[in-house]
Structure formats: structure tokens, C-alpha cells
Short mmCIF file of C-alpha atoms in Angstrom, two decimals:
data_model
loop_
_atom_site.label_atom_id
_atom_site.label_comp_id
_atom_site.label_asym_id
_atom_site.label_seq_id
_atom_site.Cartn_x
_atom_site.Cartn_y
_atom_site.Cartn_z
CA MET A 41 0.00 0.00 0.00
CA LEU A 42 2.75 2.39 0.91
CA LYS A 43 4.49 1.56 -2.36
CA LEU A 44 1.41 2.56 -4.36
CA LYS A 45 0.92 5.97 -2.68
CA LEU A 46 4.55 7.04 -2.96
CA PRO A 47 4.58 7.65 -6.73
CA PHE A 48 1.34 9.57 -6.51
CA ILE A 49 2.74 11.83 -3.82
CA ILE A 50 5.81 12.49 -5.92
CA VAL A 51 3.68 13.50 -8.90
CA ILE A 52 1.56 15.86 -6.85
CA SER A 53 4.64 17.47 -5.37
CA SER A 54 6.12 18.03 -8.81
CA LEU A 55 2.97 19.71 -10.06
CA MET A 56 2.80 22.02 -7.09
CA THR A 57 6.45 22.94 -7.47
CA THR A 58 5.92 23.77 -11.15
CA ALA A 59 2.91 25.92 -10.37
CA CYS A 60 4.82 27.87 -7.79
CA ILE A 61 7.68 28.45 -10.17
CA GLN A 62 5.27 29.75 -12.87
CA ASN A 63 3.55 32.04 -10.42
CA GLN A 64 6.87 33.50 -9.40
CA SER A 65 7.86 34.22 -13.09
CA ARG A 66 4.77 36.44 -13.69
CA PRO A 67 4.95 39.51 -11.43
CA SER A 68 1.60 41.11 -10.53
CA VAL A 69 0.47 44.63 -11.95
CA THR A 70 -0.31 47.35 -9.47
CA ASN A 71 -3.18 49.87 -9.62
CA GLU A 72 -0.80 52.75 -10.18
CA GLN A 73 0.67 50.97 -13.16
CA LEU A 74 -2.81 50.38 -14.59
CA LYS A 75 -3.75 54.03 -14.05
CA PHE A 76 -0.56 55.22 -15.70
CA ALA A 77 -1.08 52.90 -18.67
CA LEU A 78 -4.69 54.06 -19.04
CA SER A 79 -3.64 57.70 -18.78
CA ASN A 80 -1.03 57.22 -21.51
CA THR A 81 -3.56 55.48 -23.70
CA GLU A 82 -6.13 58.26 -23.15
CA SER A 83 -3.53 60.94 -23.93
CA ARG A 84 -2.46 59.16 -27.08
CA LEU A 85 -6.08 58.73 -28.23
CA GLU A 86 -6.86 62.34 -27.34
CA ASN A 87 -3.87 63.56 -29.39
CA GLN A 88 -4.91 61.42 -32.31
CA ILE A 89 -8.49 62.69 -32.12
CA ARG A 90 -7.26 66.30 -31.81
CA GLN A 91 -5.01 65.86 -34.84
CA GLN A 92 -7.88 64.38 -36.84
CA CYS A 93 -10.16 67.26 -35.80
CA GLN A 94 -7.50 69.81 -36.74
CA LYS A 95 -7.14 68.18 -40.16
CA ILE A 96 -10.90 68.36 -40.64
CA ILE A 97 -10.93 72.04 -39.57
CA ASP A 98 -8.04 72.83 -41.92
CA ASN A 99 -9.80 71.10 -44.79
CA GLN A 100 -13.02 72.99 -44.03
CA SER A 101 -11.11 76.28 -43.98
CA LYS A 102 -9.54 75.48 -47.33
CA HIS A 103 -12.95 74.61 -48.77
CA GLN A 104 -14.45 77.80 -47.30
CA VAL A 105 -11.71 79.93 -48.87
CA GLY A 106 -12.26 78.15 -52.16
CA LEU A 107 -16.02 78.75 -51.97
CA GLN A 108 -15.51 82.45 -51.21
CA SER A 109 -13.11 82.78 -54.12
CA PHE A 110 -15.55 80.97 -56.40
CA SER A 111 -18.40 83.21 -55.19
CA LYS A 112 -16.35 86.35 -55.96
CA GLU A 113 -15.52 85.02 -59.40
CA GLN A 114 -19.22 84.34 -59.96
CA GLN A 115 -20.08 87.92 -58.97
CA ILE A 116 -17.42 89.32 -61.30
CA THR A 117 -18.63 87.08 -64.12
CA ARG A 118 -22.24 88.13 -63.47
CA LYS A 119 -21.29 91.82 -63.62
CA GLN A 120 -19.39 91.25 -66.84
CA LEU A 121 -22.41 89.45 -68.31
CA ASP A 122 -24.70 92.31 -67.23
CA GLN A 123 -22.37 94.83 -68.87
CA LEU A 124 -22.25 92.75 -72.04
CA ASN A 125 -26.06 92.53 -72.06
CA GLU A 126 -26.33 96.30 -71.67
CA GLN A 127 -23.85 96.83 -74.49
CA VAL A 128 -25.77 94.39 -76.69
CA GLU A 129 -29.06 96.18 -75.92
CA GLU A 130 -27.52 99.58 -76.68
CA LEU A 131 -26.05 98.21 -79.89
CA ASN A 132 -29.41 96.75 -80.87
CA GLU A 133 -31.15 100.07 -80.18
CA THR A 134 -28.52 101.91 -82.22
CA LEU A 135 -28.86 99.45 -85.08
CA VAL A 136 -32.65 99.67 -84.97
CA GLN A 137 -32.59 103.47 -84.95
CA ARG A 138 -30.05 103.50 -87.77
CA ALA A 139 -32.17 101.04 -89.73
CA VAL A 140 -35.28 103.16 -89.18
CA VAL A 141 -33.47 106.32 -90.29
CA GLN A 142 -31.99 104.60 -93.33
CA SER A 143 -35.36 103.12 -94.19
CA ALA A 144 -37.03 106.52 -93.87
CA GLN A 145 -34.30 108.10 -96.00
CA ALA A 146 -34.67 105.36 -98.59
CA VAL A 147 -38.44 105.80 -98.67
CA LYS A 148 -38.03 109.56 -98.94
CA ALA A 149 -35.45 109.21 -101.71
CA THR A 150 -37.66 106.73 -103.54
CA ALA A 151 -40.64 109.01 -103.18
CA THR A 152 -38.61 111.99 -104.35
CA ASN A 153 -37.20 110.13 -107.32
CA SER A 154 -40.40 108.37 -108.28
CA CYS A 155 -42.90 111.15 -107.65
CA PRO A 156 -42.59 114.14 -109.98
CA PRO A 157 -43.38 117.62 -108.64
CA ALA A 158 -47.07 118.33 -108.36
CA ALA A 159 -48.35 119.91 -111.56
CA PRO A 160 -50.37 123.11 -111.39
CA VAL A 161 -54.11 122.75 -111.93
CA THR A 162 -55.36 124.79 -114.88
CA LEU A 163 -58.56 125.30 -116.85
CA ASN A 164 -58.44 126.89 -120.29
CA ASP A 165 -54.88 128.08 -119.59
CA LYS A 166 -56.00 129.70 -116.33
CA LEU A 167 -54.97 128.68 -112.84
CA VAL A 168 -57.66 127.00 -110.77
CA LEU A 169 -57.59 128.44 -107.26
CA GLY A 170 -59.43 127.36 -104.14
CA GLN A 171 -60.73 129.66 -101.44
CA THR A 172 -57.24 129.47 -99.84
CA GLU A 173 -53.80 129.11 -101.45
CA TRP A 174 -50.11 129.33 -100.55
CA LEU A 175 -48.32 132.50 -101.67
CA TRP A 176 -44.53 132.92 -101.94
CA ILE A 177 -43.13 136.45 -101.49
CA GLU A 178 -39.75 137.04 -103.11
CA SER A 179 -38.47 139.83 -100.84
CA VAL A 180 -38.46 137.52 -97.79
CA ASN A 181 -38.28 134.16 -99.60
CA ARG A 182 -41.12 132.89 -97.45
CA VAL A 183 -44.46 131.20 -98.06
CA PHE A 184 -47.65 132.55 -96.44
CA PRO A 185 -51.28 131.42 -96.45
CA ALA A 186 -53.60 133.63 -98.50
CA ARG A 187 -57.37 133.90 -98.84
CA VAL A 188 -58.87 134.18 -102.32
CA ASP A 189 -61.83 136.59 -102.31
CA THR A 190 -63.63 137.44 -105.54
CA GLY A 191 -65.76 139.90 -103.59
CA ALA A 192 -62.78 142.16 -102.87
CA THR A 193 -61.56 144.50 -105.59
CA THR A 194 -57.94 144.87 -104.53
CA SER A 195 -55.47 142.62 -102.82
CA SER A 196 -54.28 143.47 -99.32
CA LEU A 197 -51.56 142.38 -96.97
CA THR A 198 -51.42 142.67 -93.20
CA ALA A 199 -48.75 145.17 -92.16
CA GLN A 200 -47.56 146.64 -88.89
CA ASP A 201 -44.92 149.24 -88.02
CA ILE A 202 -45.21 150.84 -91.47
CA VAL A 203 -42.38 153.29 -92.23
CA THR A 204 -42.08 155.29 -95.46
CA LEU A 205 -38.57 155.90 -96.80
CA GLU A 206 -36.89 157.02 -100.01
CA ARG A 207 -34.44 154.95 -102.02
CA ASP A 208 -32.85 156.11 -105.30
CA GLY A 209 -35.50 158.79 -105.68
CA GLN A 210 -38.36 156.34 -105.22
CA LYS A 211 -40.62 155.92 -102.23
CA TRP A 212 -40.42 152.62 -100.41
CA ALA A 213 -42.25 151.15 -97.44
CA ARG A 214 -40.75 149.12 -94.65
CA PHE A 215 -43.26 147.10 -92.66
CA THR A 216 -43.72 143.94 -90.64
CA ILE A 217 -45.86 141.05 -91.81
CA VAL A 218 -47.29 138.64 -89.24
CA PRO A 219 -48.32 135.25 -90.67
CA GLU A 220 -51.10 134.74 -88.13
CA GLU A 221 -52.55 136.37 -85.04
CA GLY A 222 -50.47 135.86 -81.92
CA SER A 223 -47.52 134.47 -83.86
CA ASP A 224 -43.97 135.43 -82.88
CA ASN A 225 -42.71 134.80 -86.42
CA SER A 226 -43.11 138.30 -87.81
CA TYR A 227 -40.97 139.29 -90.79
CA GLU A 228 -39.67 142.67 -91.89
CA VAL A 229 -40.40 143.48 -95.55
CA GLU A 230 -39.24 146.32 -97.79
CA ALA A 231 -41.04 147.05 -101.07
CA PRO A 232 -41.45 149.98 -103.52
CA ILE A 233 -44.65 152.02 -103.18
CA ALA A 234 -46.75 151.94 -106.36
CA ARG A 235 -49.36 154.46 -105.20
CA ILE A 236 -51.36 155.69 -102.22
CA ALA A 237 -54.89 154.32 -101.90
CA ASN A 238 -57.76 156.06 -100.16
CA ILE A 239 -59.56 153.46 -98.06
CA ARG A 240 -62.92 154.43 -96.59
CA GLN A 241 -63.36 153.19 -93.05
CA SER A 242 -66.68 151.41 -92.57
CA SER A 243 -66.96 152.49 -88.95
CA THR A 244 -66.23 156.23 -89.36
CA ASN A 245 -66.84 156.68 -93.11
CA GLU A 246 -63.56 158.58 -93.25
CA LEU A 247 -60.87 158.14 -95.87
CA ASP A 248 -57.67 156.50 -94.74
CA LYS A 249 -54.56 156.79 -96.89
CA ARG A 250 -52.80 153.48 -97.29
CA PRO A 251 -49.61 152.74 -99.25
CA VAL A 252 -49.91 150.19 -102.03
CA VAL A 253 -46.69 148.23 -102.54
CA ARG A 254 -45.54 146.13 -105.46
CA LEU A 255 -44.33 142.62 -104.62
CA THR A 256 -43.05 139.73 -106.69
CA ILE A 257 -45.04 136.65 -105.74
CA ARG A 258 -45.54 133.07 -106.83
CA ILE A 259 -48.70 130.99 -106.66
CA GLY A 260 -48.46 127.44 -107.96
CA ASN A 261 -45.82 127.71 -110.69
CA MET A 262 -46.83 131.19 -111.77
CA THR A 263 -44.57 134.08 -110.80
CA ASP A 264 -45.96 137.60 -111.19
CA THR A 265 -45.81 141.12 -109.78
CA ALA A 266 -48.87 142.21 -107.85
CA GLU A 267 -50.00 145.25 -105.88
CA PHE A 268 -51.03 144.93 -102.24
CA THR A 269 -52.62 147.53 -100.00
CA LEU A 270 -50.92 147.61 -96.61
CA THR A 271 -53.56 147.29 -93.91
CA ASP A 272 -54.08 145.76 -90.52
CA ARG A 273 -55.46 142.26 -91.02
CA SER A 274 -54.28 140.94 -87.65
CA HIS A 275 -57.89 140.24 -86.70
CA MET A 276 -58.32 138.11 -89.83
CA SER A 277 -57.49 134.41 -90.23
CA TYR A 278 -55.19 135.02 -93.22
CA PRO A 279 -52.46 137.66 -93.51
CA ILE A 280 -52.94 138.06 -97.28
CA LEU A 281 -56.07 138.58 -99.38
CA LEU A 282 -56.12 138.15 -103.17
CA GLY A 283 -58.77 140.30 -104.86
CA ARG A 284 -60.36 140.48 -108.33
CA GLU A 285 -57.71 142.76 -109.84
CA PHE A 286 -55.08 140.07 -109.28
CA LEU A 287 -57.35 137.20 -110.31
CA LYS A 288 -58.75 138.58 -113.55
CA ASP A 289 -57.46 137.02 -116.76
CA ILE A 290 -55.15 134.59 -114.89
CA ALA A 291 -57.33 132.44 -112.60
CA VAL A 292 -60.71 130.89 -111.96
CA VAL A 293 -61.86 130.22 -108.41
CA ASP A 294 -63.46 127.07 -107.04
CA VAL A 295 -64.67 128.15 -103.60
CA ALA A 296 -65.50 124.55 -102.65
CA LYS A 297 -61.80 123.65 -102.57
CA LYS A 298 -58.70 124.72 -100.65
CA ASN A 299 -55.05 124.83 -101.67
CA VAL A 300 -55.62 123.54 -105.18
CA GLN A 301 -52.21 124.69 -106.38
CA PRO A 302 -49.01 123.03 -105.07
CA LYS A 303 -47.24 124.88 -102.28
CA PRO A 304 -44.33 126.90 -103.71
CA ASP A 305 -40.85 125.94 -102.57
CA ILE A 306 -38.55 128.32 -100.74
CA LEU A 307 -35.56 129.02 -102.96
CA LYS A 308 -32.50 127.30 -101.51
CA ASP A 309 -30.02 129.52 -103.33
CA ARG A 310 -31.51 132.70 -101.89
CA ALA A 311 -31.42 134.14 -98.38
CA SER A 312 -34.60 133.79 -96.36
CA ALA A 313 -35.78 136.34 -93.82
CA ILE A 314 -35.54 135.28 -90.21
CA PRO A 315 -38.23 136.19 -87.67
CA LYS A 316 -37.98 139.77 -86.41
CA LYS A 317 -37.99 138.61 -82.80
CA ALA A 318 -34.95 136.42 -83.47
CA LYS A 319 -33.18 139.41 -85.03
CA GLN A 320 -33.83 141.53 -81.95
CA ALA A 321 -32.56 138.77 -79.68
CA ASN A 322 -29.44 138.29 -81.81
CA PRO A 323 -28.57 141.40 -83.83
CA LYS A 324 -25.68 139.56 -85.48
CA ALA A 325 -28.00 136.90 -86.89
CA SER A 326 -27.72 136.40 -90.62
CA ASP A 327 -30.67 136.64 -92.93
CA GLU A 328 -29.87 133.14 -94.10
CA GLU A 329 -31.51 130.08 -92.53
#
């Protein structure tokens, strides 16, 4: 019995000895060591996290700067596009205006070239006149409206500021003609006096001496010399009246019509009178338009 237990005891003793030796080769870890290891690990992780966060912040800053730069470039590009659009609109307006002007000039040129001057209206070699016509006066190179009146014997012309003067031994009259009542475009005219007419005033039955001047005129395409009594017609609608003495043998009158004859043209190679008011405002003004 003792022989059987002895080997078993030896085995148990060997195992216990081995366990003790192994326990002695592995020293135990203290709490301070654990705390220190944990602290180092936390610090290392914290540094890594901080570095990662800093990288993210740096990348965000770079992206933000890039976005701001891109936004500024967009604004500059938008302004440039707006300026280009404005320039295109201005160019279009200029081209349209130029096209309209050129078209109008072309139409005018075509009309001028294709349409001959209006021909005078005649009947049995006499001018046909309406109750009103345009009259050109040579001394001022101007065109005035005139009333045709077969009931009046003589022709008359509205005149203001009449002054009689002598030139080369002949009596002349200087006066102002006003195209219409209230108009500022009055014109100074000088013409030789043909005679003195005695005009009986209807209101007082007294005779009024009025100078009769001789003027070169044109009506339609007919140029002639006619006599006009200078009188105050400012209360009338027309500054000039054409009477029977002028009309006889040269014209027939159709009172149902107006301005039958074409309007005479102002001569371009001759000076035209400027309004008297403009002369007073600018004494150095030329008599040429």
C-alpha cells in the first residue's frame, strides 16, 4: 500500500512545485501601473483625435476659402455678363434706330425720285384756285397762307410798323408782316410804293390813306408782280387777301376747294428772312436760314 501511494505523492509534489515556479515568473500589476497605462492610452487617443479634428478644420477652412473665391468670381462674371447685355441692348437700339433712319431716307429718296413735282391745276390756260392758297413772297423768300376773295376788288396784306422811306429817288415802305394772329414769327419786308390808296373806313366813313406796294409773288408755278394795300389784317385768319384785280385774266376760283395749287418751294439759293424777334434777340443773326 505504501508503495502505491509514494509515486502519486511524488507527482503531486512536482505539479505544485511547477505551479509555484510559474507564479513567481509572472509579477503582478499594481493599480498605479494600470492608471498610468490608461492615462497614456487616453492621452495618445486624445492627441490622435485632436489631430484628426484639426485636419478636418483645416480642410473645411480650405474649402471655405475656395467657396468664397468661387463666389467672388461668380459675382465678377455676373457683372461682366450684365455689362455685355447692356452693351448688346444699346447696340441693338442703335442698329434699330439707324435702320429706321436709313429706311425713312430710302423711302423719302424713292418718293422723291419716283414722284414728280405736283403739276399746277389749270382750266383753259387759267390757274384753278381754291378759297385758300399758298403764296410765296420774293423779298423775304417765305411762303404765307392767302385767302382768295372774288368779292374784294384789290389785294391786301397785313402790315404793322409801317415806315415810309426814299431809295434812289423812289418811295419805299418798310413794314412787318405777321403770318397769323399771336404768332412770334413776324418778318420785316421792304417794297417799292406803287401808289397811295384812299380806303374808306366802314366804322367812321372817313378816308384812310394806305400805301400800295408792289411785290413779286408766286402761286403754284406762276410768278408775277402784284399790288397789295398795306392794312391791318391781324384780326383776320389770313395775312394776305387776293382780290379780283389780281385774279382777272389769270385764274378761276373754285370756292368749294382749298389749296388747289401746289405749295411753292422756298428758294434754296436765296437768303430767307428770319423772324424779327430772333433778329432783336441776336442782332448779329444772318438773314440766311
